């Protein structure tokens, strides 16, 4: 169990507070040296939460677990990649970083860059970033540039700017990003003692599925697991270039995090799918919202809509899950990122404007 080994090295009676962040925890698997300044918010070590209600829906003894990466410091898996990208940028003497983002990358880039004493420039598609993410980028002190175009357009601009000016690109084209993100696969294997049979994951720019595949392969090569999972990638139906086999010019989905029409990590993602005998599939916005609500009200786990695509996809493919299989669904971002979608899409009763007295409250409660 490397997680515990890491903690034991720090002292005889380690506590969870001793978790040093993923670079120090998984240092020997990462391209860092003594010269690398570690810029960390103690990201990683996120829980793998059993999902009994979803498991029951799949049936046949299938065990479903949720890798809840929404519990990272800025509320998404992007922190894993960003601690690496920003530490390496700092090591190289960079004073500013730039990214295009559907929201989560911008929040993570802003937090880590500022912590490292660097400027952060973030380009976002104007009007299509969930409120919590925009709030984070602003509060962390980024310079936010909202462009009247989609993510793909913003990324093209960012690549151009990073080519011409002294700023470091921290989108997942930056190889250190995927290096950091692969540690999520390590944690899954560390927690289960083996790789799962299926890994279900939302796919936007396709960096995370590529990073997980790298992580599972490295761990297996080192003897930490005997098997590799089938990589099941799920895209929103209105933004499903990998399912369709061509870019999507005007991607559209309620899951704004994965509103991406031209994934830069396409080749790596195809490799992950082919080598793992996995698959890509589209899930509709209705299916995403159904899974989102089930996660909240059934499991007590609040993720953002894009993250629920992993569970929506699993439910869609449930007949194919082998009996007794272990399935990990990656919940990439925290539900608090996007409060307006939660307020609009839920099955709860919200009684407003009540008279402030016991009789009224009791009556509404049904007593
Ligand atoms: C919650 O923040 O692309 O397939 O700019 O925020 O690795 O792109 C976010 C992507 C899934 C897709 N879930 O991951 C960005 C951005 C959430 C996300 C994805 C994103 P990739």
Short mmCIF file of C-alpha atoms and ligand atoms in Angstrom, two decimals:
data_model
loop_
_atom_site.label_atom_id
_atom_site.label_comp_id
_atom_site.label_asym_id
_atom_site.label_seq_id
_atom_site.Cartn_x
_atom_site.Cartn_y
_atom_site.Cartn_z
CA UNK A 1 0.00 0.00 0.00
CA UNK A 2 2.17 2.88 -1.17
CA UNK A 3 -0.17 5.50 0.33
CA UNK A 4 0.58 4.23 3.81
CA UNK A 5 4.23 3.68 2.98
CA UNK A 6 4.52 7.32 2.07
CA UNK A 7 3.05 8.38 5.38
CA UNK A 8 5.18 5.94 7.40
CA UNK A 9 8.34 7.42 5.96
CA UNK A 10 7.37 10.74 7.53
CA UNK A 11 7.34 9.40 11.07
CA UNK A 12 6.34 6.51 13.28
CA UNK A 13 2.74 7.55 13.85
CA UNK A 14 1.51 9.14 10.66
CA UNK A 15 -1.86 10.80 10.47
CA UNK A 16 -3.82 11.79 7.41
CA UNK A 17 -2.66 15.36 8.01
CA UNK A 18 0.79 14.19 6.98
CA UNK A 19 -0.24 13.61 3.36
CA UNK A 20 2.38 15.67 1.51
CA UNK A 21 0.59 16.16 -1.81
CA UNK A 22 1.00 13.96 -4.82
CA UNK A 23 4.45 15.05 -6.01
CA UNK A 24 6.09 14.05 -2.74
CA UNK A 25 3.87 11.00 -2.36
CA UNK A 26 4.64 9.63 -5.80
CA UNK A 27 7.95 11.35 -6.39
CA UNK A 28 9.75 8.37 -7.89
CA UNK A 29 7.11 8.04 -10.60
CA UNK A 30 7.30 11.67 -11.63
CA UNK A 31 9.81 13.76 -13.61
CA UNK A 32 10.93 15.88 -10.66
CA UNK A 33 14.30 16.29 -8.97
CA UNK A 34 15.68 17.94 -5.85
CA UNK A 35 15.88 21.13 -7.89
CA UNK A 36 12.13 21.18 -8.50
CA UNK A 37 10.27 23.59 -6.19
CA UNK A 38 7.18 21.68 -5.12
CA UNK A 39 4.15 23.93 -5.40
CA UNK A 40 1.39 22.02 -3.68
CA UNK A 41 -1.94 22.46 -1.93
CA UNK A 42 -1.77 18.84 -0.72
CA UNK A 43 -3.82 17.61 -3.63
CA UNK A 44 -4.50 13.90 -4.24
CA UNK A 45 -5.40 11.11 -1.81
CA UNK A 46 -9.06 11.53 -2.73
CA UNK A 47 -11.51 8.88 -1.54
CA UNK A 48 -12.82 5.92 -3.47
CA UNK A 49 -16.42 5.84 -2.28
CA UNK A 50 -18.61 2.72 -2.60
CA UNK A 51 -21.84 3.40 -4.51
CA UNK A 52 -24.37 0.85 -3.22
CA UNK A 53 -27.40 2.34 -4.99
CA UNK A 54 -25.72 2.38 -8.38
CA UNK A 55 -24.24 -1.07 -7.76
CA UNK A 56 -27.76 -2.33 -7.07
CA UNK A 57 -28.98 -0.87 -10.35
CA UNK A 58 -26.28 -2.72 -12.25
CA UNK A 59 -26.95 -5.93 -10.30
CA UNK A 60 -25.20 -9.29 -10.74
CA UNK A 61 -22.80 -8.61 -7.87
CA UNK A 62 -21.10 -5.73 -9.66
CA UNK A 63 -19.29 -3.38 -7.28
CA UNK A 64 -19.26 0.28 -8.28
CA UNK A 65 -16.93 2.80 -6.64
CA UNK A 66 -16.65 6.54 -7.17
CA UNK A 67 -13.21 8.17 -7.41
CA UNK A 68 -14.29 11.49 -5.97
CA UNK A 69 -11.67 13.87 -7.34
CA UNK A 70 -14.00 16.78 -6.61
CA UNK A 71 -12.38 16.73 -3.16
CA UNK A 72 -9.11 18.15 -4.44
CA UNK A 73 -8.11 21.64 -3.19
CA UNK A 74 -9.74 23.57 -6.03
CA UNK A 75 -12.50 21.00 -6.43
CA UNK A 76 -11.40 19.03 -9.48
CA UNK A 77 -8.87 16.53 -10.83
CA UNK A 78 -7.08 19.40 -12.56
CA UNK A 79 -5.08 20.00 -9.36
CA UNK A 80 -3.19 16.77 -9.99
CA UNK A 81 -1.86 18.02 -13.29
CA UNK A 82 -1.45 21.59 -12.15
CA UNK A 83 0.82 20.89 -9.17
CA UNK A 84 3.21 19.28 -11.67
CA UNK A 85 2.86 21.83 -14.48
CA UNK A 86 3.28 24.80 -12.17
CA UNK A 87 6.18 23.28 -10.22
CA UNK A 88 8.01 22.57 -13.47
CA UNK A 89 7.22 26.03 -14.84
CA UNK A 90 8.63 27.54 -11.65
CA UNK A 91 11.71 25.33 -11.91
CA UNK A 92 12.24 26.60 -15.47
CA UNK A 93 12.07 30.18 -14.24
CA UNK A 94 8.71 31.03 -15.78
CA UNK A 95 6.93 34.10 -14.43
CA UNK A 96 3.55 33.64 -16.08
CA UNK A 97 1.31 30.80 -17.24
CA UNK A 98 -1.64 30.68 -19.62
CA UNK A 99 -4.44 28.26 -20.33
CA UNK A 100 -7.74 27.99 -22.15
CA UNK A 101 -10.43 26.45 -20.04
CA UNK A 102 -14.02 25.37 -19.70
CA UNK A 103 -13.52 26.39 -16.06
CA UNK A 104 -11.74 23.84 -13.93
CA UNK A 105 -8.32 24.21 -15.52
CA UNK A 106 -8.55 27.95 -15.04
CA UNK A 107 -9.38 27.57 -11.34
CA UNK A 108 -6.48 25.17 -10.78
CA UNK A 109 -4.02 27.17 -12.88
CA UNK A 110 -4.93 30.33 -11.00
CA UNK A 111 -4.57 28.79 -7.56
CA UNK A 112 -1.25 27.03 -8.18
CA UNK A 113 0.29 29.83 -10.23
CA UNK A 114 -0.48 32.42 -7.57
CA UNK A 115 0.82 30.13 -4.87
CA UNK A 116 4.01 29.85 -6.89
CA UNK A 117 4.22 33.63 -7.23
CA UNK A 118 3.43 33.63 -10.95
CA UNK A 119 0.86 35.45 -13.02
CA UNK A 120 -2.01 33.40 -14.42
CA UNK A 121 -3.80 34.29 -17.64
CA UNK A 122 -6.93 32.26 -18.34
CA UNK A 123 -9.05 32.32 -21.50
CA UNK A 124 -12.60 31.12 -21.10
CA UNK A 125 -15.56 30.84 -23.48
CA UNK A 126 -17.65 33.87 -22.62
CA UNK A 127 -20.89 32.82 -20.91
CA UNK A 128 -20.15 29.09 -20.82
CA UNK A 129 -18.24 28.64 -17.59
CA UNK A 130 -20.07 27.52 -14.44
CA UNK A 131 -20.30 30.21 -11.80
CA UNK A 132 -18.20 28.55 -9.11
CA UNK A 133 -15.27 28.12 -11.47
CA UNK A 134 -15.35 31.72 -12.60
CA UNK A 135 -15.56 32.82 -8.97
CA UNK A 136 -12.46 30.75 -8.20
CA UNK A 137 -10.35 32.10 -11.05
CA UNK A 138 -11.19 35.66 -10.01
CA UNK A 139 -10.70 35.10 -6.31
CA UNK A 140 -7.38 33.32 -6.81
CA UNK A 141 -6.15 36.37 -8.66
CA UNK A 142 -6.03 35.29 -12.29
CA UNK A 143 -6.36 37.65 -15.23
CA UNK A 144 -9.51 36.32 -16.83
CA UNK A 145 -10.04 36.86 -20.55
CA UNK A 146 -13.49 35.80 -21.76
CA UNK A 147 -13.52 35.30 -25.53
CA UNK A 148 -16.57 35.14 -27.75
CA UNK A 149 -15.84 31.70 -29.04
CA UNK A 150 -15.81 28.15 -27.71
CA UNK A 151 -13.06 26.32 -25.82
CA UNK A 152 -11.43 24.99 -28.99
CA UNK A 153 -11.03 28.52 -30.34
CA UNK A 154 -9.66 29.75 -27.00
CA UNK A 155 -7.11 26.94 -26.96
CA UNK A 156 -5.92 27.81 -30.48
CA UNK A 157 -5.32 31.38 -29.34
CA UNK A 158 -3.53 30.26 -26.19
CA UNK A 159 -1.18 28.00 -28.17
CA UNK A 160 -0.36 30.89 -30.43
CA UNK A 161 0.29 33.27 -27.54
CA UNK A 162 2.49 30.73 -25.72
CA UNK A 163 4.50 30.25 -28.92
CA UNK A 164 5.17 33.95 -29.31
CA UNK A 165 5.44 35.36 -25.80
CA UNK A 166 7.21 34.41 -22.56
CA UNK A 167 4.34 32.56 -20.89
CA UNK A 168 4.10 28.85 -20.15
CA UNK A 169 1.17 26.87 -21.54
CA UNK A 170 -0.49 24.76 -18.83
CA UNK A 171 -3.22 23.05 -20.81
CA UNK A 172 -2.82 19.29 -21.10
CA UNK A 173 -0.58 19.76 -24.14
CA UNK A 174 1.96 20.46 -21.41
CA UNK A 175 3.29 16.93 -20.75
CA UNK A 176 3.69 17.52 -17.01
CA UNK A 177 -0.08 17.81 -16.69
CA UNK A 178 -0.70 14.17 -17.63
CA UNK A 179 2.23 13.08 -15.47
CA UNK A 180 0.51 14.55 -12.44
CA UNK A 181 -2.91 13.26 -13.42
CA UNK A 182 -1.70 9.66 -13.81
CA UNK A 183 -1.39 9.50 -10.00
CA UNK A 184 -5.18 9.08 -9.79
CA UNK A 185 -4.75 5.64 -11.35
CA UNK A 186 -2.05 4.85 -8.78
CA UNK A 187 -4.41 5.80 -5.97
CA UNK A 188 -7.19 3.60 -7.37
CA UNK A 189 -4.87 0.59 -7.51
CA UNK A 190 -3.41 1.41 -4.07
CA UNK A 191 -6.92 1.48 -2.61
CA UNK A 192 -8.24 -1.67 -4.32
CA UNK A 193 -5.02 -3.70 -4.31
CA UNK A 194 -5.68 -4.32 -8.01
CA UNK A 195 -6.87 -2.37 -11.04
CA UNK A 196 -10.65 -2.33 -11.55
CA UNK A 197 -12.26 -4.28 -14.41
CA UNK A 198 -13.78 -1.14 -15.91
CA UNK A 199 -12.84 2.50 -15.57
CA UNK A 200 -15.66 4.85 -16.57
CA UNK A 201 -14.58 8.43 -17.19
CA UNK A 202 -15.95 11.61 -18.77
CA UNK A 203 -13.99 12.75 -21.81
CA UNK A 204 -13.57 16.32 -23.02
CA UNK A 205 -10.11 17.25 -24.20
CA UNK A 206 -9.18 13.60 -23.54
CA UNK A 207 -6.22 14.28 -21.26
CA UNK A 208 -7.52 12.50 -18.20
CA UNK A 209 -8.36 9.20 -19.89
CA UNK A 210 -4.86 9.27 -21.40
CA UNK A 211 -3.29 9.99 -18.01
CA UNK A 212 -5.20 7.18 -16.26
CA UNK A 213 -4.12 4.74 -18.96
CA UNK A 214 -0.50 5.77 -18.50
CA UNK A 215 -0.82 5.35 -14.73
CA UNK A 216 -2.43 1.91 -14.91
CA UNK A 217 0.25 0.72 -17.33
CA UNK A 218 3.14 2.02 -15.24
CA UNK A 219 1.77 0.40 -12.09
CA UNK A 220 1.22 -2.91 -13.84
CA UNK A 221 4.73 -2.86 -15.30
CA UNK A 222 6.07 -2.36 -11.76
CA UNK A 223 4.04 -5.32 -10.46
CA UNK A 224 1.50 -3.33 -8.43
CA UNK A 225 -1.38 -4.83 -10.42
CA UNK A 226 -1.91 -7.87 -12.58
CA UNK A 227 -4.64 -6.59 -14.84
CA UNK A 228 -5.55 -3.46 -16.76
CA UNK A 229 -9.05 -2.00 -16.83
CA UNK A 230 -11.22 -1.52 -19.90
CA UNK A 231 -11.21 2.23 -20.47
CA UNK A 232 -14.77 3.41 -21.03
CA UNK A 233 -14.86 7.06 -22.09
CA UNK A 234 -18.12 9.00 -22.15
CA UNK A 235 -18.77 12.21 -24.01
CA UNK A 236 -21.83 14.45 -24.04
CA UNK A 237 -23.95 13.73 -27.11
CA UNK A 238 -23.67 17.33 -28.33
CA UNK A 239 -19.89 17.31 -27.94
CA UNK A 240 -18.82 13.81 -28.94
CA UNK A 241 -16.01 14.08 -31.51
CA UNK A 242 -14.38 10.81 -30.42
CA UNK A 243 -17.64 8.91 -30.80
CA UNK A 244 -18.48 10.51 -34.14
CA UNK A 245 -14.93 10.23 -35.49
CA UNK A 246 -14.72 13.89 -36.49
CA UNK A 247 -14.44 17.29 -34.86
CA UNK A 248 -17.59 19.08 -33.77
CA UNK A 249 -17.66 22.75 -34.78
CA UNK A 250 -20.34 23.91 -32.38
CA UNK A 251 -20.26 21.64 -29.33
CA UNK A 252 -23.26 21.96 -27.08
CA UNK A 253 -24.13 20.36 -23.73
CA UNK A 254 -25.37 21.24 -20.27
CA UNK A 255 -22.08 19.75 -19.04
CA UNK A 256 -20.05 22.85 -19.91
CA UNK A 257 -16.81 21.30 -18.59
CA UNK A 258 -16.80 18.88 -21.54
CA UNK A 259 -18.20 21.25 -24.14
CA UNK A 260 -15.20 20.53 -26.40
CA UNK A 261 -15.31 19.69 -30.11
CA UNK A 262 -11.67 19.02 -31.00
CA UNK A 263 -9.82 17.14 -28.25
CA UNK A 264 -6.06 17.71 -28.33
CA UNK A 265 -5.30 14.36 -26.71
CA UNK A 266 -7.32 12.42 -29.28
CA UNK A 267 -4.47 10.13 -30.33
CA UNK A 268 -3.59 9.12 -26.78
CA UNK A 269 -7.25 8.52 -25.99
CA UNK A 270 -7.72 6.32 -29.06
CA UNK A 271 -4.65 4.37 -27.99
CA UNK A 272 -6.11 3.89 -24.50
CA UNK A 273 -9.39 2.69 -25.94
CA UNK A 274 -7.81 0.33 -28.45
CA UNK A 275 -5.20 -1.16 -26.16
CA UNK A 276 -7.66 -1.66 -23.31
CA UNK A 277 -10.46 -3.00 -25.55
CA UNK A 278 -12.51 -0.15 -24.16
CA UNK A 279 -15.01 2.07 -25.89
CA UNK A 280 -16.21 5.61 -26.36
CA UNK A 281 -19.88 6.40 -26.16
CA UNK A 282 -22.13 9.43 -26.06
CA UNK A 283 -24.59 10.16 -23.27
CA UNK A 284 -27.39 12.68 -23.68
CA UNK A 285 -27.86 15.68 -21.43
CA UNK A 286 -31.00 13.99 -20.05
CA UNK A 287 -28.97 10.90 -19.14
CA UNK A 288 -26.27 13.05 -17.56
CA UNK A 289 -28.83 14.88 -15.41
CA UNK A 290 -30.48 11.60 -14.42
CA UNK A 291 -27.13 10.23 -13.18
CA UNK A 292 -26.28 13.57 -11.52
CA UNK A 293 -29.48 13.47 -9.50
CA UNK A 294 -29.04 9.78 -8.64
CA UNK A 295 -25.52 10.45 -7.35
CA UNK A 296 -26.79 13.28 -5.20
CA UNK A 297 -30.00 11.90 -3.78
CA UNK A 298 -29.08 8.20 -3.92
CA UNK A 299 -25.44 8.19 -2.89
CA UNK A 300 -25.02 11.55 -1.15
CA UNK A 301 -22.30 12.54 -3.58
CA UNK A 302 -22.47 15.92 -5.28
CA UNK A 303 -20.51 16.11 -8.51
CA UNK A 304 -20.73 18.49 -11.42
CA UNK A 305 -22.75 17.49 -14.52
CA UNK A 306 -19.70 16.57 -16.65
CA UNK A 307 -18.55 14.14 -13.96
CA UNK A 308 -21.92 12.39 -13.93
CA UNK A 309 -21.31 11.39 -17.56
CA UNK A 310 -19.19 8.52 -16.21
CA UNK A 311 -22.12 7.12 -14.25
CA UNK A 312 -24.62 7.88 -17.02
CA UNK A 313 -22.41 5.88 -19.35
CA UNK A 314 -22.07 2.98 -16.94
CA UNK A 315 -25.85 2.80 -16.53
CA UNK A 316 -26.23 2.84 -20.30
CA UNK A 317 -23.76 -0.06 -20.74
CA UNK A 318 -24.84 -1.96 -17.63
CA UNK A 319 -25.79 -5.17 -19.47
CA UNK A 320 -22.20 -5.59 -20.62
CA UNK A 321 -20.54 -5.36 -17.21
CA UNK A 322 -19.26 -8.83 -16.29
CA UNK A 323 -20.78 -10.53 -13.24
CA UNK A 324 -19.00 -9.59 -10.03
CA UNK A 325 -16.86 -6.96 -11.75
CA UNK A 326 -15.34 -3.97 -9.98
CA UNK A 327 -16.11 -0.69 -11.73
CA UNK A 328 -14.61 2.68 -10.88
CA UNK A 329 -16.44 5.80 -12.09
CA UNK A 330 -14.31 8.92 -12.00
CA UNK A 331 -16.10 11.95 -10.56
CA UNK A 332 -13.83 14.64 -11.90
CA UNK A 333 -15.32 17.75 -10.32
CA UNK A 334 -17.26 18.95 -7.28
CA UNK A 335 -20.96 19.74 -7.59
CA UNK A 336 -20.47 23.09 -5.88
CA UNK A 337 -18.71 24.28 -9.02
CA UNK A 338 -22.07 24.63 -10.74
CA UNK A 339 -24.79 25.52 -8.25
CA UNK A 340 -27.26 26.82 -10.83
CA UNK A 341 -27.55 23.44 -12.57
CA UNK A 342 -28.27 21.80 -9.21
CA UNK A 343 -30.93 24.35 -8.33
CA UNK A 344 -32.58 23.92 -11.71
CA UNK A 345 -32.36 20.12 -11.91
CA UNK A 346 -33.42 18.26 -8.79
CA UNK A 347 -36.41 16.32 -7.53
CA UNK A 348 -36.55 17.89 -4.10
CA UNK A 349 -39.40 19.92 -2.67
CA UNK A 350 -38.50 23.52 -2.09
CA UNK A 351 -41.24 25.30 -0.16
CA UNK A 352 -40.75 29.05 -0.24
CA UNK A 353 -42.42 32.07 1.29
CA UNK A 354 -43.76 30.23 4.31
CA UNK A 355 -45.33 32.00 7.26
CA UNK A 356 -42.78 31.82 10.09
CA UNK A 357 -44.77 29.70 12.56
CA UNK A 358 -44.79 26.12 13.80
CA UNK A 359 -48.27 25.35 12.49
CA UNK A 360 -47.33 26.28 8.95
CA UNK A 361 -44.09 24.32 9.03
CA UNK A 362 -45.80 21.25 10.51
CA UNK A 363 -48.55 21.41 7.90
CA UNK A 364 -46.05 21.62 5.04
CA UNK A 365 -44.16 18.68 6.59
CA UNK A 366 -47.37 16.66 6.35
CA UNK A 367 -48.14 16.43 10.08
C1 LIG B 1 -15.20 18.22 -14.38
O1 LIG B 1 -11.16 22.88 -17.40
O2 LIG B 1 -11.07 20.96 -20.23
O3 LIG B 1 -10.98 14.80 -21.04
O4 LIG B 1 -10.64 23.46 -19.40
O5 LIG B 1 -13.60 19.95 -15.92
O6 LIG B 1 -9.11 15.50 -19.56
O7 LIG B 1 -10.40 17.21 -20.83
C2 LIG B 1 -12.11 20.42 -18.19
C3 LIG B 1 -12.37 19.11 -18.44
C4 LIG B 1 -14.10 16.12 -17.16
C5 LIG B 1 -12.72 16.36 -19.15
N1 LIG B 1 -14.68 16.54 -16.05
O8 LIG B 1 -11.39 16.00 -18.94
C6 LIG B 1 -11.04 22.63 -18.59
C7 LIG B 1 -11.38 21.28 -19.09
C8 LIG B 1 -14.52 17.81 -15.64
C9 LIG B 1 -13.74 18.70 -16.38
C10 LIG B 1 -13.32 16.94 -17.93
C11 LIG B 1 -13.13 18.26 -17.57
P1 LIG B 1 -10.41 15.87 -20.15
#
